[in-house]
Amino acid sequence: MSSSIEALQQRLEQVEAERGALAAHMDRWSSLAIALANKGPFDDQVKDYIEELCQDGPTASLARHDAELILKLADQLEEAEAPDALGGDMWDASQCADWIREQAEGGGDE
């Protein structure tokens, strides 16, 4: 019985990963649709974006989405830590990890 539960758990994790990849891919398509609606006639940049989007799959879109999220968090972390750094108080890795977790959970305004 436990092997079937483990198999279901693995399948659930796979489906959740695929859902995340598809959601990120759809976000990119949505951005394209909005850009096209506001842009009017195609220019080379839009054509290049369409070609890139068609060549990328959901996994590449998810990786790009995750990278953008990490970059955003890194910028926010740097900004939140700046006042402490000016005062000579540097955050350690544990404090940085706690801050990132808090942001991921939707808390904190720093």
N, C-alpha and C. Protein backbone atom coordinates (compact mmCIF):
# COMPACT_ATOMS: atom_id res chain seq x y z
N MET A 1 0.82 -1.20 0.00
CA MET A 1 0.00 0.00 0.00
C MET A 1 0.86 1.25 0.00
N SER A 2 1.96 1.24 0.76
CA SER A 2 2.77 2.45 0.83
C SER A 2 3.45 2.75 -0.50
N SER A 3 3.74 1.71 -1.33
CA SER A 3 4.34 1.97 -2.63
C SER A 3 3.36 2.69 -3.55
N SER A 4 2.07 2.39 -3.42
CA SER A 4 1.09 3.09 -4.25
C SER A 4 0.93 4.54 -3.78
N ILE A 5 1.04 4.76 -2.48
CA ILE A 5 0.99 6.13 -1.96
C ILE A 5 2.21 6.91 -2.43
N GLU A 6 3.37 6.27 -2.40
CA GLU A 6 4.58 6.92 -2.88
C GLU A 6 4.48 7.24 -4.37
N ALA A 7 3.92 6.30 -5.13
CA ALA A 7 3.75 6.52 -6.57
C ALA A 7 2.80 7.69 -6.81
N LEU A 8 1.72 7.75 -6.03
CA LEU A 8 0.79 8.87 -6.17
C LEU A 8 1.45 10.20 -5.79
N GLN A 9 2.26 10.17 -4.75
CA GLN A 9 2.97 11.38 -4.33
C GLN A 9 3.93 11.84 -5.43
N GLN A 10 4.64 10.90 -6.03
CA GLN A 10 5.56 11.25 -7.11
C GLN A 10 4.80 11.82 -8.31
N ARG A 11 3.68 11.22 -8.63
CA ARG A 11 2.86 11.69 -9.75
C ARG A 11 2.33 13.09 -9.46
N LEU A 12 1.89 13.31 -8.22
CA LEU A 12 1.41 14.63 -7.83
C LEU A 12 2.50 15.68 -7.99
N GLU A 13 3.71 15.35 -7.56
CA GLU A 13 4.82 16.28 -7.70
C GLU A 13 5.12 16.56 -9.17
N GLN A 14 5.03 15.54 -9.99
CA GLN A 14 5.26 15.71 -11.43
C GLN A 14 4.19 16.62 -12.03
N VAL A 15 2.94 16.38 -11.68
CA VAL A 15 1.83 17.18 -12.21
C VAL A 15 1.96 18.63 -11.74
N GLU A 16 2.34 18.83 -10.48
CA GLU A 16 2.52 20.19 -9.98
C GLU A 16 3.65 20.90 -10.71
N ALA A 17 4.72 20.20 -11.00
CA ALA A 17 5.84 20.79 -11.74
C ALA A 17 5.41 21.15 -13.16
N GLU A 18 4.66 20.26 -13.79
CA GLU A 18 4.16 20.54 -15.14
C GLU A 18 3.19 21.72 -15.13
N ARG A 19 2.36 21.78 -14.11
CA ARG A 19 1.43 22.90 -13.99
C ARG A 19 2.18 24.21 -13.85
N GLY A 20 3.21 24.20 -13.03
CA GLY A 20 4.02 25.40 -12.85
C GLY A 20 4.68 25.82 -14.14
N ALA A 21 5.20 24.85 -14.89
CA ALA A 21 5.84 25.15 -16.17
C ALA A 21 4.83 25.73 -17.15
N LEU A 22 3.67 25.12 -17.21
CA LEU A 22 2.63 25.63 -18.12
C LEU A 22 2.14 27.02 -17.72
N ALA A 23 2.02 27.25 -16.42
CA ALA A 23 1.58 28.57 -15.96
C ALA A 23 2.59 29.64 -16.36
N ALA A 24 3.87 29.33 -16.19
CA ALA A 24 4.91 30.30 -16.57
C ALA A 24 4.89 30.53 -18.08
N HIS A 25 4.70 29.46 -18.84
CA HIS A 25 4.64 29.58 -20.30
C HIS A 25 3.44 30.44 -20.71
N MET A 26 2.32 30.22 -20.07
CA MET A 26 1.12 31.01 -20.39
C MET A 26 1.30 32.48 -20.01
N ASP A 27 2.03 32.74 -18.94
CA ASP A 27 2.32 34.13 -18.58
C ASP A 27 3.07 34.83 -19.70
N ARG A 28 4.02 34.11 -20.29
CA ARG A 28 4.78 34.69 -21.39
C ARG A 28 3.88 34.93 -22.60
N TRP A 29 2.99 34.00 -22.89
CA TRP A 29 2.06 34.18 -24.01
C TRP A 29 1.12 35.36 -23.72
N SER A 30 0.69 35.48 -22.49
CA SER A 30 -0.19 36.60 -22.14
C SER A 30 0.52 37.93 -22.33
N SER A 31 1.79 37.98 -21.94
CA SER A 31 2.56 39.21 -22.13
C SER A 31 2.68 39.54 -23.61
N LEU A 32 2.87 38.51 -24.41
CA LEU A 32 2.96 38.71 -25.85
C LEU A 32 1.63 39.25 -26.41
N ALA A 33 0.54 38.65 -25.98
CA ALA A 33 -0.77 39.08 -26.47
C ALA A 33 -1.03 40.55 -26.12
N ILE A 34 -0.67 40.93 -24.90
CA ILE A 34 -0.86 42.33 -24.49
C ILE A 34 0.03 43.24 -25.32
N ALA A 35 1.27 42.83 -25.52
CA ALA A 35 2.20 43.64 -26.32
C ALA A 35 1.68 43.80 -27.75
N LEU A 36 1.17 42.72 -28.30
CA LEU A 36 0.65 42.79 -29.67
C LEU A 36 -0.58 43.68 -29.74
N ALA A 37 -1.43 43.59 -28.75
CA ALA A 37 -2.63 44.42 -28.74
C ALA A 37 -2.28 45.90 -28.66
N ASN A 38 -1.23 46.22 -27.92
CA ASN A 38 -0.84 47.61 -27.75
C ASN A 38 0.12 48.11 -28.83
N LYS A 39 0.75 47.20 -29.52
CA LYS A 39 1.83 47.56 -30.44
C LYS A 39 1.34 47.93 -31.82
N GLY A 40 0.35 47.24 -32.30
CA GLY A 40 -0.07 47.48 -33.67
C GLY A 40 0.71 46.57 -34.60
N PRO A 41 1.21 47.11 -35.71
CA PRO A 41 1.95 46.27 -36.66
C PRO A 41 3.20 45.66 -36.02
N PHE A 42 3.57 44.47 -36.48
CA PHE A 42 4.76 43.79 -35.94
C PHE A 42 6.03 44.54 -36.30
N ASP A 43 6.94 44.59 -35.36
CA ASP A 43 8.29 45.05 -35.66
C ASP A 43 9.24 43.88 -35.44
N ASP A 44 10.52 44.06 -35.68
CA ASP A 44 11.48 42.96 -35.58
C ASP A 44 11.56 42.40 -34.17
N GLN A 45 11.45 43.25 -33.16
CA GLN A 45 11.54 42.80 -31.77
C GLN A 45 10.39 41.85 -31.45
N VAL A 46 9.19 42.19 -31.88
CA VAL A 46 8.02 41.33 -31.63
C VAL A 46 8.18 40.02 -32.39
N LYS A 47 8.64 40.09 -33.63
CA LYS A 47 8.85 38.87 -34.42
C LYS A 47 9.87 37.97 -33.74
N ASP A 48 10.97 38.56 -33.25
CA ASP A 48 11.99 37.77 -32.54
C ASP A 48 11.42 37.12 -31.29
N TYR A 49 10.60 37.88 -30.57
CA TYR A 49 9.99 37.34 -29.34
C TYR A 49 9.06 36.18 -29.67
N ILE A 50 8.29 36.31 -30.73
CA ILE A 50 7.39 35.23 -31.13
C ILE A 50 8.18 33.99 -31.49
N GLU A 51 9.26 34.17 -32.26
CA GLU A 51 10.09 33.03 -32.63
C GLU A 51 10.69 32.36 -31.41
N GLU A 52 11.21 33.16 -30.47
CA GLU A 52 11.79 32.61 -29.24
C GLU A 52 10.75 31.85 -28.45
N LEU A 53 9.57 32.43 -28.33
CA LEU A 53 8.50 31.80 -27.57
C LEU A 53 8.07 30.48 -28.20
N CYS A 54 8.03 30.45 -29.51
CA CYS A 54 7.64 29.21 -30.20
C CYS A 54 8.70 28.13 -30.06
N GLN A 55 9.96 28.52 -29.96
CA GLN A 55 11.04 27.54 -29.82
C GLN A 55 11.15 27.04 -28.39
N ASP A 56 10.87 27.89 -27.43
CA ASP A 56 10.94 27.50 -26.02
C ASP A 56 9.74 26.64 -25.67
N GLY A 57 9.96 25.71 -24.78
CA GLY A 57 8.85 24.94 -24.25
C GLY A 57 8.50 25.43 -22.86
N PRO A 58 7.51 24.83 -22.24
CA PRO A 58 7.11 25.25 -20.89
C PRO A 58 8.25 25.16 -19.88
N THR A 59 9.13 24.18 -20.02
CA THR A 59 10.23 24.04 -19.05
C THR A 59 11.16 25.23 -19.12
N ALA A 60 11.48 25.69 -20.34
CA ALA A 60 12.34 26.86 -20.49
C ALA A 60 11.64 28.11 -19.94
N SER A 61 10.34 28.22 -20.16
CA SER A 61 9.60 29.36 -19.62
C SER A 61 9.62 29.35 -18.09
N LEU A 62 9.48 28.16 -17.50
CA LEU A 62 9.51 28.05 -16.05
C LEU A 62 10.89 28.44 -15.52
N ALA A 63 11.94 27.98 -16.19
CA ALA A 63 13.30 28.32 -15.77
C ALA A 63 13.51 29.84 -15.84
N ARG A 64 13.03 30.46 -16.91
CA ARG A 64 13.15 31.90 -17.06
C ARG A 64 12.34 32.61 -15.96
N HIS A 65 11.13 32.12 -15.71
CA HIS A 65 10.28 32.70 -14.67
C HIS A 65 10.97 32.61 -13.30
N ASP A 66 11.52 31.43 -13.00
CA ASP A 66 12.20 31.24 -11.72
C ASP A 66 13.43 32.15 -11.61
N ALA A 67 14.17 32.27 -12.71
CA ALA A 67 15.36 33.14 -12.69
C ALA A 67 14.95 34.59 -12.45
N GLU A 68 13.87 35.02 -13.10
CA GLU A 68 13.39 36.39 -12.89
C GLU A 68 12.95 36.60 -11.45
N LEU A 69 12.32 35.60 -10.86
CA LEU A 69 11.88 35.68 -9.46
C LEU A 69 13.09 35.77 -8.53
N ILE A 70 14.11 34.96 -8.80
CA ILE A 70 15.32 34.99 -7.97
C ILE A 70 16.00 36.35 -8.08
N LEU A 71 16.09 36.89 -9.29
CA LEU A 71 16.70 38.21 -9.47
C LEU A 71 15.92 39.28 -8.72
N LYS A 72 14.61 39.20 -8.79
CA LYS A 72 13.77 40.17 -8.08
C LYS A 72 13.99 40.07 -6.57
N LEU A 73 14.02 38.85 -6.05
CA LEU A 73 14.26 38.67 -4.62
C LEU A 73 15.65 39.15 -4.21
N ALA A 74 16.64 38.89 -5.06
CA ALA A 74 18.00 39.35 -4.75
C ALA A 74 18.04 40.88 -4.67
N ASP A 75 17.37 41.55 -5.61
CA ASP A 75 17.31 43.02 -5.58
C ASP A 75 16.59 43.51 -4.33
N GLN A 76 15.48 42.86 -3.99
CA GLN A 76 14.73 43.26 -2.80
C GLN A 76 15.55 43.01 -1.53
N LEU A 77 16.27 41.90 -1.50
CA LEU A 77 17.11 41.58 -0.35
C LEU A 77 18.19 42.63 -0.18
N GLU A 78 18.82 42.99 -1.27
CA GLU A 78 19.87 43.99 -1.22
C GLU A 78 19.32 45.32 -0.70
N GLU A 79 18.16 45.68 -1.19
CA GLU A 79 17.52 46.93 -0.76
C GLU A 79 17.13 46.88 0.72
N ALA A 80 16.60 45.75 1.17
CA ALA A 80 16.18 45.61 2.56
C ALA A 80 17.37 45.60 3.51
N GLU A 81 18.50 45.07 3.05
CA GLU A 81 19.69 44.94 3.89
C GLU A 81 20.52 46.22 3.90
N ALA A 82 20.34 47.08 2.90
CA ALA A 82 21.18 48.27 2.75
C ALA A 82 21.24 49.15 4.00
N PRO A 83 20.11 49.48 4.65
CA PRO A 83 20.21 50.34 5.84
C PRO A 83 21.05 49.71 6.96
N ASP A 84 20.94 48.40 7.14
CA ASP A 84 21.74 47.73 8.16
C ASP A 84 23.22 47.74 7.78
N ALA A 85 23.51 47.55 6.48
CA ALA A 85 24.90 47.53 6.03
C ALA A 85 25.55 48.89 6.23
N LEU A 86 24.80 49.96 6.00
CA LEU A 86 25.34 51.31 6.21
C LEU A 86 25.71 51.53 7.67
N GLY A 87 24.97 50.89 8.55
CA GLY A 87 25.25 51.00 9.98
C GLY A 87 26.30 50.00 10.45
N GLY A 88 26.86 49.23 9.53
CA GLY A 88 27.90 48.27 9.88
C GLY A 88 27.38 46.91 10.29
N ASP A 89 26.06 46.71 10.27
CA ASP A 89 25.46 45.43 10.67
C ASP A 89 25.12 44.64 9.41
N MET A 90 25.89 43.60 9.14
CA MET A 90 25.66 42.79 7.95
C MET A 90 24.82 41.56 8.33
N TRP A 91 23.86 41.22 7.48
CA TRP A 91 23.06 40.04 7.71
C TRP A 91 23.89 38.79 7.44
N ASP A 92 23.65 37.74 8.21
CA ASP A 92 24.31 36.47 7.91
C ASP A 92 23.40 35.65 6.99
N ALA A 93 23.88 34.50 6.55
CA ALA A 93 23.14 33.67 5.60
C ALA A 93 21.79 33.25 6.16
N SER A 94 21.73 32.98 7.46
CA SER A 94 20.49 32.55 8.08
C SER A 94 19.45 33.67 8.04
N GLN A 95 19.88 34.89 8.31
CA GLN A 95 18.97 36.03 8.25
C GLN A 95 18.47 36.26 6.81
N CYS A 96 19.37 36.10 5.85
CA CYS A 96 18.97 36.25 4.44
C CYS A 96 17.96 35.17 4.05
N ALA A 97 18.22 33.94 4.47
CA ALA A 97 17.30 32.84 4.16
C ALA A 97 15.94 33.07 4.81
N ASP A 98 15.92 33.54 6.03
CA ASP A 98 14.66 33.84 6.71
C ASP A 98 13.89 34.93 5.96
N TRP A 99 14.61 35.95 5.51
CA TRP A 99 13.96 37.05 4.79
C TRP A 99 13.34 36.53 3.50
N ILE A 100 14.08 35.67 2.76
CA ILE A 100 13.56 35.12 1.50
C ILE A 100 12.33 34.27 1.76
N ARG A 101 12.38 33.45 2.80
CA ARG A 101 11.21 32.62 3.13
C ARG A 101 10.00 33.50 3.46
N GLU A 102 10.23 34.56 4.21
CA GLU A 102 9.15 35.46 4.58
C GLU A 102 8.54 36.09 3.33
N GLN A 103 9.37 36.48 2.37
CA GLN A 103 8.86 37.06 1.14
C GLN A 103 8.06 36.03 0.34
N ALA A 104 8.57 34.80 0.30
CA ALA A 104 7.89 33.73 -0.45
C ALA A 104 6.52 33.41 0.15
N GLU A 105 6.40 33.58 1.45
CA GLU A 105 5.13 33.31 2.13
C GLU A 105 4.19 34.51 2.05
N GLY A 106 4.64 35.59 1.41
CA GLY A 106 3.79 36.76 1.24
C GLY A 106 3.85 37.74 2.39
N GLY A 107 4.78 37.56 3.29
CA GLY A 107 4.87 38.46 4.43
C GLY A 107 5.95 39.50 4.24
N GLY A 108 5.96 40.44 5.11
CA GLY A 108 7.02 41.46 5.13
C GLY A 108 6.86 42.48 4.04
N ASP A 109 7.18 43.70 4.36
CA ASP A 109 7.10 44.80 3.40
C ASP A 109 8.47 45.39 3.15
N GLU A 110 9.51 44.72 3.61
CA GLU A 110 10.87 45.26 3.46
C GLU A 110 11.34 45.13 2.04
